[in-house]
XYZ file of C-alpha atoms in Angstrom:
688
model
C -44.216 -15.223 -19.054
C -40.769 -15.058 -17.869
C -39.750 -12.357 -16.349
C -37.411 -11.295 -19.516
C -40.936 -11.950 -20.745
C -42.454 -9.607 -18.974
C -39.902 -6.837 -19.589
C -40.008 -6.915 -23.158
C -44.184 -6.602 -22.910
C -43.573 -3.870 -20.722
C -40.766 -2.498 -22.787
C -42.200 1.429 -23.928
C -40.159 1.031 -27.213
C -36.777 1.652 -28.602
C -36.813 5.154 -27.210
C -37.132 4.126 -23.889
C -34.087 1.612 -24.421
C -32.271 3.710 -25.578
C -32.491 5.774 -22.098
C -30.759 3.461 -19.732
C -28.420 1.529 -22.335
C -27.200 3.900 -24.548
C -23.179 5.119 -23.843
C -19.920 2.379 -23.863
C -22.549 -0.816 -22.811
C -20.380 -4.139 -24.612
C -22.507 -7.135 -25.062
C -21.797 -8.772 -22.063
C -22.713 -5.580 -19.559
C -26.003 -5.420 -22.098
C -26.554 -8.831 -21.012
C -25.795 -8.379 -17.676
C -28.067 -5.710 -17.017
C -31.191 -7.235 -18.840
C -30.773 -10.473 -17.679
C -33.904 -11.218 -15.483
C -34.566 -15.387 -15.596
C -33.124 -16.438 -12.728
C -30.047 -15.836 -10.289
C -27.362 -13.933 -11.967
C -23.484 -14.262 -10.741
C -21.572 -11.512 -12.732
C -17.815 -11.893 -12.820
C -16.742 -8.264 -13.302
C -12.509 -7.741 -13.136
C -11.117 -4.887 -11.892
C -12.502 -1.734 -14.442
C -14.696 -3.111 -16.089
C -17.725 -1.263 -15.146
C -19.230 -3.197 -12.497
C -20.669 0.147 -10.756
C -22.578 0.865 -14.445
C -23.816 -2.353 -14.489
C -25.794 -2.117 -11.336
C -26.594 0.984 -11.553
C -27.735 0.805 -15.012
C -29.867 -2.115 -14.314
C -31.418 -0.670 -11.688
C -32.353 2.317 -14.070
C -33.657 -1.193 -16.549
C -35.796 -2.825 -13.561
C -38.009 0.657 -13.221
C -38.019 1.985 -15.777
C -38.880 -0.908 -18.541
C -39.379 -3.346 -16.395
C -41.890 -1.388 -14.154
C -39.716 -2.760 -10.313
C -41.857 -0.884 -7.546
C -38.462 1.348 -6.964
C -39.550 0.315 -3.211
C -38.723 -3.299 -4.030
C -35.755 -3.304 -5.380
C -32.404 -2.964 -2.951
C -28.844 -2.551 -3.828
C -26.033 -3.683 -0.845
C -22.289 -2.732 -1.361
C -19.963 -1.924 1.165
C -19.231 1.621 1.746
C -21.280 4.815 2.324
C -19.365 6.169 -0.327
C -20.121 3.671 -3.160
C -23.921 3.405 -2.275
C -23.328 7.589 -2.435
C -22.387 7.227 -6.031
C -24.732 4.721 -6.975
C -27.792 6.504 -5.535
C -25.979 9.957 -7.714
C -25.808 7.352 -10.706
C -29.102 6.280 -10.098
C -30.562 9.925 -9.704
C -29.253 11.154 -13.215
C -30.040 8.108 -15.121
C -33.769 8.696 -13.820
C -33.971 11.787 -13.351
C -34.111 11.752 -10.100
C -34.077 9.551 -7.193
C -36.976 7.304 -6.848
C -38.531 6.982 -3.901
C -38.617 4.270 -1.445
C -35.448 2.533 -3.858
C -32.839 1.115 -1.191
C -29.319 1.308 -1.778
C -27.276 1.494 1.422
C -24.646 -0.830 3.128
C -25.079 -4.485 4.546
C -24.787 -3.203 7.849
C -27.510 -0.418 6.528
C -29.903 -2.406 5.913
C -29.413 -4.462 9.034
C -30.484 -0.918 11.135
C -33.382 -1.094 9.286
C -34.705 -4.437 9.064
C -33.559 -3.884 12.945
C -35.776 -0.733 14.090
C -38.763 -2.175 12.439
C -38.939 -5.717 13.837
C -36.513 -4.773 17.105
C -39.574 -5.952 19.396
C -39.114 -9.266 18.123
C -35.906 -10.089 19.579
C -36.307 -8.346 22.741
C -34.954 -4.724 21.626
C -36.492 -1.471 21.864
C -36.456 0.224 18.557
C -34.414 3.119 19.792
C -31.235 0.609 20.978
C -27.749 1.935 20.414
C -24.777 1.245 18.471
C -21.674 0.968 20.141
C -18.763 1.931 18.041
C -15.081 0.271 18.814
C -14.568 2.792 21.313
C -17.704 1.296 22.928
C -16.940 -1.639 22.929
C -13.453 -1.732 23.728
C -14.687 -0.718 27.013
C -17.112 -2.913 27.945
C -14.564 -5.649 27.138
C -12.247 -4.178 29.696
C -14.195 -3.793 32.014
C -15.316 -7.717 31.413
C -11.887 -9.133 31.130
C -10.953 -6.657 34.180
C -6.888 -5.974 31.772
C -6.038 -2.898 30.831
C -3.976 -3.972 28.218
C -4.986 -2.727 24.886
C -3.337 -5.743 22.585
C -5.273 -8.282 24.562
C -8.907 -6.271 24.758
C -8.163 -5.830 20.814
C -7.173 -9.969 20.173
C -10.554 -10.012 22.223
C -11.868 -7.750 19.734
C -10.729 -9.816 17.027
C -11.825 -13.234 18.108
C -15.216 -12.171 19.153
C -16.024 -10.164 15.735
C -15.021 -13.744 14.423
C -17.276 -15.230 15.881
C -19.932 -13.190 15.109
C -19.375 -12.888 11.306
C -19.812 -16.786 11.542
C -22.637 -17.133 12.825
C -20.949 -18.955 15.785
C -23.431 -18.139 19.398
C -21.325 -18.015 22.595
C -21.994 -21.835 23.751
C -20.525 -22.436 20.149
C -17.059 -20.696 20.541
C -17.179 -22.620 24.027
C -17.436 -25.697 22.985
C -15.694 -25.230 19.989
C -12.450 -23.268 22.426
C -9.391 -25.752 21.971
C -6.671 -24.303 24.633
C -7.674 -21.889 27.436
C -6.780 -18.564 25.567
C -9.861 -19.335 23.079
C -12.177 -20.509 26.304
C -11.149 -17.239 28.372
C -12.302 -15.939 24.538
C -15.407 -17.429 24.984
C -15.773 -16.457 28.720
C -15.512 -13.069 27.938
C -17.699 -13.403 24.591
C -20.361 -14.241 26.471
C -20.542 -11.787 29.057
C -19.803 -9.164 26.710
C -23.061 -10.526 24.389
C -24.971 -10.376 27.604
C -23.978 -7.322 28.465
C -24.182 -4.941 25.626
C -28.311 -7.188 25.373
C -28.984 -5.594 28.959
C -27.729 -1.770 27.877
C -30.312 -2.551 24.557
C -27.285 -1.874 22.414
C -25.597 -4.187 19.435
C -22.221 -3.380 17.747
C -21.655 -3.668 14.209
C -21.436 -7.852 13.496
C -24.397 -7.441 15.613
C -26.334 -5.655 12.671
C -25.840 -8.478 9.989
C -26.507 -11.474 12.845
C -29.103 -10.254 14.651
C -31.537 -10.193 11.472
C -30.453 -13.664 10.668
C -31.457 -15.008 14.269
C -34.319 -13.023 13.394
C -35.684 -14.561 10.408
C -33.974 -17.870 11.737
C -36.599 -17.642 14.245
C -39.776 -15.351 13.059
C -40.779 -16.703 9.188
C -43.124 -14.465 9.426
C -41.149 -11.762 9.462
C -38.732 -13.365 7.605
C -41.745 -14.068 4.448
C -42.406 -10.153 5.015
C -39.051 -8.932 4.092
C -38.090 -10.911 1.463
C -42.191 -9.904 -0.180
C -40.789 -6.093 0.300
C -37.686 -6.737 -1.202
C -38.353 -8.987 -4.327
C -35.009 -7.921 -6.475
C -31.475 -7.925 -4.976
C -28.094 -6.159 -6.627
C -25.507 -7.170 -4.282
C -21.852 -5.367 -4.805
C -18.378 -6.792 -3.948
C -19.669 -9.971 -3.472
C -16.472 -11.595 -2.600
C -15.731 -9.303 -0.215
C -19.219 -10.904 1.960
C -18.334 -13.020 4.860
C -21.013 -16.012 6.247
C -23.098 -13.717 8.032
C -23.677 -11.407 5.193
C -23.902 -14.426 2.282
C -26.953 -15.964 4.695
C -28.466 -12.291 5.368
C -28.849 -12.670 1.486
C -30.144 -15.760 1.235
C -32.930 -15.171 3.297
C -34.027 -12.515 1.833
C -33.685 -13.720 -1.693
C -35.390 -16.976 -0.633
C -37.133 -19.573 -3.035
C -37.334 -16.406 -5.658
C -33.299 -15.901 -6.050
C -34.018 -12.809 -7.886
C -30.916 -11.347 -7.544
C -27.440 -10.220 -9.068
C -24.101 -10.436 -7.625
C -21.581 -9.056 -9.291
C -18.049 -9.935 -7.629
C -14.361 -10.343 -8.489
C -12.581 -13.779 -6.815
C -9.259 -12.122 -8.223
C -9.556 -8.827 -5.507
C -10.211 -11.064 -2.676
C -8.146 -8.867 -0.260
C -10.160 -9.273 3.079
C -9.804 -12.434 4.399
C -7.948 -10.953 7.357
C -11.718 -9.508 8.437
C -13.718 -12.433 8.015
C -14.207 -12.197 4.094
C -14.449 -15.577 2.607
C -13.959 -15.605 -1.090
C -15.356 -19.390 -0.472
C -18.880 -17.641 -1.009
C -18.337 -17.160 -4.851
C -17.548 -20.700 -5.178
C -20.744 -21.858 -3.082
C -22.986 -19.935 -5.146
C -23.299 -22.246 -8.386
C -23.831 -25.193 -5.679
C -26.772 -22.931 -3.729
C -28.218 -21.312 -6.986
C -28.020 -24.578 -9.876
C -30.015 -22.379 -12.243
C -27.271 -19.663 -11.378
C -26.322 -17.702 -14.879
C -22.855 -16.643 -15.113
C -21.389 -13.637 -16.995
C -17.796 -12.398 -18.005
C -17.022 -9.425 -18.083
C -13.444 -8.903 -19.126
C -13.134 -5.867 -21.246
C -11.231 -3.017 -19.199
C -11.525 0.584 -19.755
C -8.939 1.797 -16.889
C -5.646 0.732 -17.866
C -3.308 -0.361 -20.818
C -2.575 -3.279 -22.645
C 1.375 -3.280 -20.905
C 0.065 -3.340 -17.554
C -2.963 -5.660 -17.877
C -0.810 -8.120 -19.513
C 1.428 -7.951 -15.996
C -1.719 -7.603 -13.712
C -3.028 -11.486 -15.929
C 0.617 -13.373 -15.509
C 0.713 -12.189 -12.149
C -3.247 -13.726 -11.037
C -2.787 -17.070 -13.211
C -0.140 -18.429 -10.611
C -3.815 -18.056 -8.063
C -5.642 -21.252 -8.217
C -8.839 -20.235 -9.987
C -13.117 -19.893 -9.848
C -13.560 -18.859 -12.677
C -11.602 -18.451 -15.267
C -11.193 -14.618 -16.535
C -8.593 -12.902 -18.248
C -8.808 -8.756 -18.793
C -8.311 -7.068 -22.050
C -8.281 -3.550 -23.540
C -8.288 -0.953 -26.539
C -6.333 1.952 -24.792
C -3.219 0.338 -26.344
C -0.439 -0.969 -24.985
C 0.709 1.902 -22.721
C 4.629 2.627 -21.586
C 6.754 -0.233 -20.531
C 6.257 -1.050 -16.719
C 9.066 0.467 -14.763
C 11.488 -1.568 -11.790
C 13.368 0.194 -9.573
C 16.011 -1.130 -7.055
C 17.108 1.135 -4.148
C 20.029 0.401 -2.028
C 17.519 0.891 0.786
C 14.274 2.039 1.855
C 15.506 5.680 2.366
C 16.753 6.236 -0.908
C 13.553 4.075 -2.177
C 11.354 6.871 -0.928
C 14.448 9.425 -2.509
C 14.337 8.073 -5.535
C 10.167 7.197 -5.545
C 9.129 11.209 -5.237
C 12.088 12.464 -8.037
C 11.241 10.014 -10.726
C 7.636 11.599 -10.250
C 8.076 14.892 -9.976
C 10.387 14.442 -13.355
C 7.707 12.153 -14.580
C 5.205 14.324 -13.793
C 7.016 17.759 -15.398
C 7.652 15.508 -18.533
C 4.112 15.540 -19.186
C 2.674 18.656 -17.775
C 0.710 16.387 -15.629
C -1.547 17.719 -11.722
C 0.186 15.745 -8.942
C -3.170 14.406 -8.161
C -2.797 11.764 -11.070
C -0.478 10.187 -9.245
C -0.833 7.471 -6.561
C 2.246 5.925 -4.002
C 0.627 2.452 -3.046
C 2.152 0.171 -0.122
C 1.401 -2.968 1.387
C 1.482 -1.082 5.174
C 1.035 2.158 7.104
C 5.296 2.222 8.357
C 5.643 2.665 4.838
C 4.585 5.846 4.794
C 7.166 7.860 7.199
C 9.820 7.560 4.612
C 8.122 9.283 2.207
C 5.928 11.747 3.377
C 9.470 12.865 5.293
C 10.747 13.359 1.471
C 8.060 14.627 -0.424
C 7.732 17.060 2.797
C 11.512 17.794 1.864
C 11.116 18.353 -1.679
C 7.356 20.505 -1.577
C 5.446 18.375 -3.046
C 1.602 18.386 -1.799
C 0.352 15.295 -0.749
C -2.885 13.707 0.865
C -2.149 10.600 3.656
C -6.126 7.703 3.413
C -7.102 6.168 6.291
C -6.407 9.503 8.541
C -9.078 10.077 11.596
C -13.111 9.900 11.308
C -14.593 12.524 11.949
C -17.008 10.799 14.047
C -13.656 9.461 16.247
C -12.349 12.846 17.191
C -13.502 13.995 21.007
C -15.215 16.438 20.982
C -17.663 14.879 18.623
C -17.960 11.644 20.699
C -18.078 14.246 23.429
C -21.632 15.772 21.828
C -22.930 12.842 20.191
C -22.809 10.970 23.742
C -25.406 13.336 24.191
C -27.461 12.412 21.281
C -26.589 8.224 22.088
C -28.450 9.347 25.427
C -31.716 10.791 23.705
C -32.318 7.727 21.745
C -31.410 5.173 24.202
C -31.263 5.850 28.132
C -29.976 2.650 28.643
C -27.034 3.654 27.165
C -24.032 3.319 29.883
C -20.846 4.363 28.133
C -23.562 7.526 26.861
C -24.839 7.823 30.583
C -20.700 8.420 31.563
C -19.382 10.139 28.633
C -21.828 13.136 28.837
C -22.975 13.053 32.543
C -18.894 13.540 33.050
C -18.036 16.597 29.759
C -18.452 19.129 30.990
C -18.137 18.487 34.667
C -20.792 19.261 36.456
C -20.409 17.628 39.880
C -20.677 13.848 38.836
C -17.377 12.614 39.705
C -15.799 8.621 40.224
C -17.492 8.419 43.494
C -20.971 8.533 42.337
C -20.848 6.742 39.579
C -19.018 3.892 41.612
C -21.958 3.720 43.967
C -24.417 4.123 40.828
C -23.512 1.344 38.503
C -22.892 -0.949 41.982
C -26.214 -0.142 42.976
C -27.408 -0.568 38.845
C -25.878 -4.123 38.966
C -27.439 -4.847 42.177
C -30.932 -4.247 39.894
C -29.769 -5.651 36.699
C -30.850 -1.745 35.660
C -29.460 0.882 33.321
C -27.410 3.375 35.010
C -29.750 6.425 33.905
C -32.627 3.969 35.392
C -30.976 3.362 38.643
C -30.335 7.094 38.976
C -33.626 7.396 39.616
C -34.786 4.766 41.752
C -35.489 5.608 45.807
C -33.449 2.522 46.665
C -30.299 4.717 45.096
C -31.178 7.577 46.857
C -31.541 6.335 50.385
C -27.978 5.371 49.795
C -26.400 8.333 48.280
C -25.225 11.415 49.791
C -27.911 14.579 48.938
C -24.478 16.173 47.090
C -24.438 12.706 45.130
C -28.103 12.863 44.481
C -28.200 16.964 43.149
C -26.666 17.229 40.316
C -27.542 13.425 39.205
C -31.412 14.427 39.555
C -30.345 17.847 37.746
C -28.882 15.908 34.608
C -32.054 13.165 34.229
C -33.915 16.232 33.958
C -32.037 17.649 31.795
C -31.890 14.942 29.422
C -35.853 14.215 29.457
C -36.652 17.679 28.418
C -33.679 17.783 25.901
C -35.717 14.278 24.660
C -39.174 15.483 24.521
C -38.090 18.518 21.962
C -35.744 15.931 20.173
C -38.502 13.670 19.497
C -40.595 16.524 17.584
C -38.812 19.721 17.217
C -36.590 20.704 14.099
C -33.501 19.165 14.212
C -31.185 22.420 14.961
C -32.499 24.553 17.092
C -32.223 21.960 19.853
C -28.567 20.753 19.308
C -27.587 24.544 19.263
C -29.677 24.554 22.775
C -27.869 21.489 23.425
C -24.824 23.310 23.106
C -25.535 26.441 24.740
C -26.735 24.181 27.979
C -23.700 21.785 28.308
C -21.713 25.551 27.816
C -19.153 23.300 25.898
C -17.651 26.246 23.906
C -16.472 28.236 27.430
C -15.241 24.112 28.706
C -12.899 24.159 25.323
C -11.096 27.734 26.167
C -11.306 27.094 30.229
C -9.170 23.287 29.581
C -7.456 23.483 26.483
C -4.448 26.319 24.344
C -6.437 28.561 22.256
C -5.901 27.311 18.434
C -6.434 23.341 19.982
C -9.947 24.936 21.435
C -10.531 26.762 18.060
C -9.703 23.876 16.291
C -11.998 21.652 18.323
C -15.033 23.738 18.711
C -15.122 24.072 14.896
C -15.745 20.493 14.590
C -18.348 21.050 16.878
C -20.105 23.554 14.884
C -19.522 21.643 11.779
C -21.850 18.667 13.018
C -24.246 20.840 15.048
C -24.844 22.750 10.994
C -25.071 19.480 9.224
C -27.041 18.322 11.452
C -29.372 21.759 10.873
C -28.988 20.979 7.216
C -29.210 17.454 7.626
C -32.723 17.642 9.369
C -34.083 20.294 7.120
C -33.269 18.246 3.950
C -34.660 15.017 5.120
C -37.333 16.734 7.542
C -36.312 14.641 10.395
C -35.919 15.282 13.627
C -32.210 15.027 15.763
C -33.781 11.880 17.704
C -34.438 10.236 14.272
C -31.150 11.907 12.668
C -29.605 10.142 15.915
C -29.997 6.463 15.952
C -28.555 5.891 12.824
C -25.575 8.047 13.710
C -23.090 4.955 14.755
C -23.446 3.986 10.733
C -23.493 7.661 9.334
C -19.722 9.244 7.929
C -19.668 13.249 7.348
C -19.691 13.494 3.704
C -16.503 13.961 2.159
C -15.439 18.104 2.464
C -14.987 17.968 -1.523
C -18.826 16.353 -2.036
C -18.418 17.124 -5.889
C -16.047 14.167 -5.554
C -12.867 16.111 -6.767
C -9.744 16.483 -4.740
C -7.144 18.681 -4.035
C -3.993 18.429 -6.727
C -1.865 16.491 -4.278
C -0.064 13.283 -4.349
C -2.177 10.422 -2.909
C -0.685 7.942 -0.078
C -2.090 4.891 -0.034
C -1.674 1.286 1.403
C -3.517 -0.997 -1.044
C -6.428 -2.373 0.976
C -7.441 1.417 1.276
C -6.833 2.445 -2.372
C -9.372 -1.049 -3.841
C -11.455 0.431 -5.817
C -9.515 3.674 -7.004
C -7.662 4.737 -9.885
C -4.943 7.092 -10.739
C -3.264 7.771 -13.860
C -0.061 7.000 -12.252
C 1.191 4.611 -9.230
C 4.265 4.042 -7.940
C 3.946 0.615 -5.898
C 6.846 0.869 -3.781
C 8.527 -1.985 -0.949
C 7.419 -4.872 -3.446
C 10.184 -7.168 -1.624
C 10.073 -10.370 0.133
C 8.498 -10.207 4.011
C 6.652 -6.805 2.730
C 4.329 -7.729 0.108
C 4.510 -10.729 0.787
C 3.889 -9.685 4.609
C 6.202 -12.006 6.184
C 3.385 -13.276 8.182
C 1.472 -14.756 4.728
C 4.338 -17.156 3.450
C 2.766 -20.476 3.430
C 1.005 -21.892 0.215
C -2.794 -21.101 2.654
C -2.223 -17.146 2.637
C 0.512 -16.134 -0.571
C -2.396 -16.529 -2.734
C -4.462 -13.172 -1.227
C -1.101 -11.484 -1.063
C -0.966 -12.097 -4.599
C -4.314 -10.847 -4.828
C -3.416 -7.505 -2.826
C -0.811 -7.313 -5.327
C -3.304 -7.341 -8.522
C -5.221 -5.169 -7.170
C -2.141 -2.387 -6.792
C -1.543 -3.108 -10.849
C -4.910 -3.017 -11.737
C -5.466 0.798 -10.081
C -3.086 1.832 -12.937
C -4.648 3.474 -16.007
C -1.446 4.698 -17.739
C 1.908 4.173 -16.166
C 2.847 1.583 -12.970
C 6.414 1.741 -11.320
C 7.455 -0.739 -9.267
C 10.047 -0.672 -6.786
C 12.176 -2.516 -3.962
C 14.845 -1.612 -1.471
C 18.123 -4.031 -1.343
C 17.898 -4.040 2.216
C 15.698 -2.341 4.569
C 16.323 -0.735 7.699
C 14.938 -2.491 11.230
C 15.927 -0.333 14.509
C 19.266 0.701 14.061
C 20.287 -2.120 11.297
C 19.702 -3.205 7.679
C 18.441 -6.128 6.958
C 19.153 -7.628 3.189
C 16.027 -7.837 0.936
C 15.458 -9.816 -1.364
C 12.728 -8.514 -4.757
C 9.075 -10.004 -4.684
C 8.345 -12.950 -5.975
C 5.364 -11.131 -7.609
C 7.677 -9.543 -9.888
C 9.505 -12.519 -11.399
C 5.182 -14.072 -11.890
C 4.206 -10.665 -14.002
C 7.113 -12.152 -16.971
C 10.001 -10.132 -18.182
C 9.043 -8.336 -21.271
C 6.557 -6.017 -19.972
C 8.832 -4.261 -17.023
C 12.060 -2.270 -17.302
C 15.142 -2.811 -14.763
C 17.196 -0.264 -13.313
C 19.426 0.607 -10.018
C 20.643 -1.944 -7.734
C 24.575 -3.684 -8.067
C 24.201 -2.852 -12.370
C 23.419 0.360 -11.950
C 24.655 3.394 -9.866
C 22.015 4.931 -7.822
C 22.934 9.094 -7.843
C 24.792 9.990 -4.704
C 23.706 12.308 -2.770
C 25.017 15.773 -4.136
C 24.150 13.794 -7.816
C 20.838 13.882 -6.343
C 20.332 17.321 -4.804
C 21.739 18.545 -7.918
C 19.180 16.867 -10.272
C 16.319 18.178 -7.541
C 17.461 21.656 -7.719
C 17.687 21.646 -12.068
C 14.117 19.595 -11.763
C 12.439 22.732 -9.236
C 14.215 25.505 -11.648
C 12.246 24.016 -15.006
C 9.219 23.243 -12.653
C 8.983 27.033 -11.384
C 9.196 28.330 -14.766
C 7.103 25.633 -16.238
C 3.248 25.526 -17.558
C 0.606 22.611 -16.237
C -1.474 22.150 -19.701
C -2.909 18.973 -18.113
C -1.675 15.580 -18.472
C -1.546 13.933 -22.061
């Protein structure tokens, strides 16, 4: 019996089927949900309902095909996307099924490595180093203090790891002195991380691939455990992720991959759109289903997007269409310079919002690079327009949070040297630079971690008594805390940790009062969140900490609502989002496409980035470019982007530039004053 026949045989009747397939499903979506006769590629255009397909297929597998939830894994790239899928599946099935895996690639890698660590010579409580930790290790190994040099080393090593290139292979392939140096540092870096019993984010993909290749019995175990895979944003996979998926799928090849070659915009960080091209080659029985009906944008927006992307070489032919009507023409505004562009965009946004009685949160201003945000922010502040800037500092990247999580990391892995140094010296407890230098030298000779070396008699004979006492007390403190963290509720343990180290008093003693209060509030938020998480998931502090490097705090508004503010975002950060009205700025040669991406090999990704920007818009799209752009103290002449012409001209309406006078400052100020008066007297009733 084929999987489809088995599914039909297990169908509990029309009523059950409707519970999972009712709603706005079109024929292509319905076919994608029900297809189980082999590997499946769903080519999902922008706004075509790909998340709906994935979540309803999970519900279909569990509710109608009698799949064990524990045998299904849905894998995506961001925690936000994983949470959204979890919530949708829970609504479809009346609660999250026990054992169901919906997570990121890296979270799945952690799960595999924690369970199978010993097969690779790691202990289950290995540390996960973040970018700052890795930066410190590379700085020590390279002997460089130049941040740009260290970032280049990080980038080279990351690309090698993503491509599954070992240090020996990197050394063999190195073609010049810079590459040879990077390969030598790569080898030392890999050895250092292993000595620390630590991994970086790239290892969370590469090490499971290594594990499965070296231990067939472990691979067989995981292939039998995860019997159906659903992969989101397949076009964004790199070589390591593709190989991991191929290994997990095995000869059964029971998977649904969902992707769109037209939205492949992460080549710069290792993603390889060729993974889509390789699927039909690696899986000759691959079924292809196209989702081309768009539920987001008007016909004019889609027509422009289709015309633009047609200039790229196509892996698969696809054309988006919509039943949402023609919509407004797309406006294209030429501006005198980039400062004037910011002024014009804010003025036009306010007028557009007033005419439609819309909310600020209905609007997004998108751009190629963060450098473009400065002038916009100035204009928005000047005109008292609320805005929200994407890509702000992560909660876990804040100094005070990294201070506290250093203690937690050390509880999980005593061999985590960066965590040891930070925890032992923050707040200060009598362990100074001279003590750490002496300890580090001894640890290096003995090939031990700093924590282990501090407890050895050999070091005690070498060190001064005044150095030994605070180290010994620190080790005893961590040991006591570790014992409690492994068995007690998370809340009381984290509270006792904060009290014991006197972190609040230390903050107020060393910081200006308002800064100290803000930083302490962040620490309190972390403590309260850990306590709540521990209570909800019945986990100890140790269990919570084992994956803390992957945890991102939920947004302050977990219901998905946004403040009533204009969203400012780079095009890369906007992928996956949608807005009723979009202003796309800086659409000029050298900016979009970027000046470093003008060769034929890279221009297609820039065109896909423009395509992503266009397809974020639901009801209106407004493009602008500067005729001159300020660089330093000079104004450099600019040309409109080739992408504007490639969108076709029928639905574009041009203004500004040499043929249309742009209001001078006096005229602009008068218009804004009138507009403010209208806005203050107007009554918003929602977007029409």
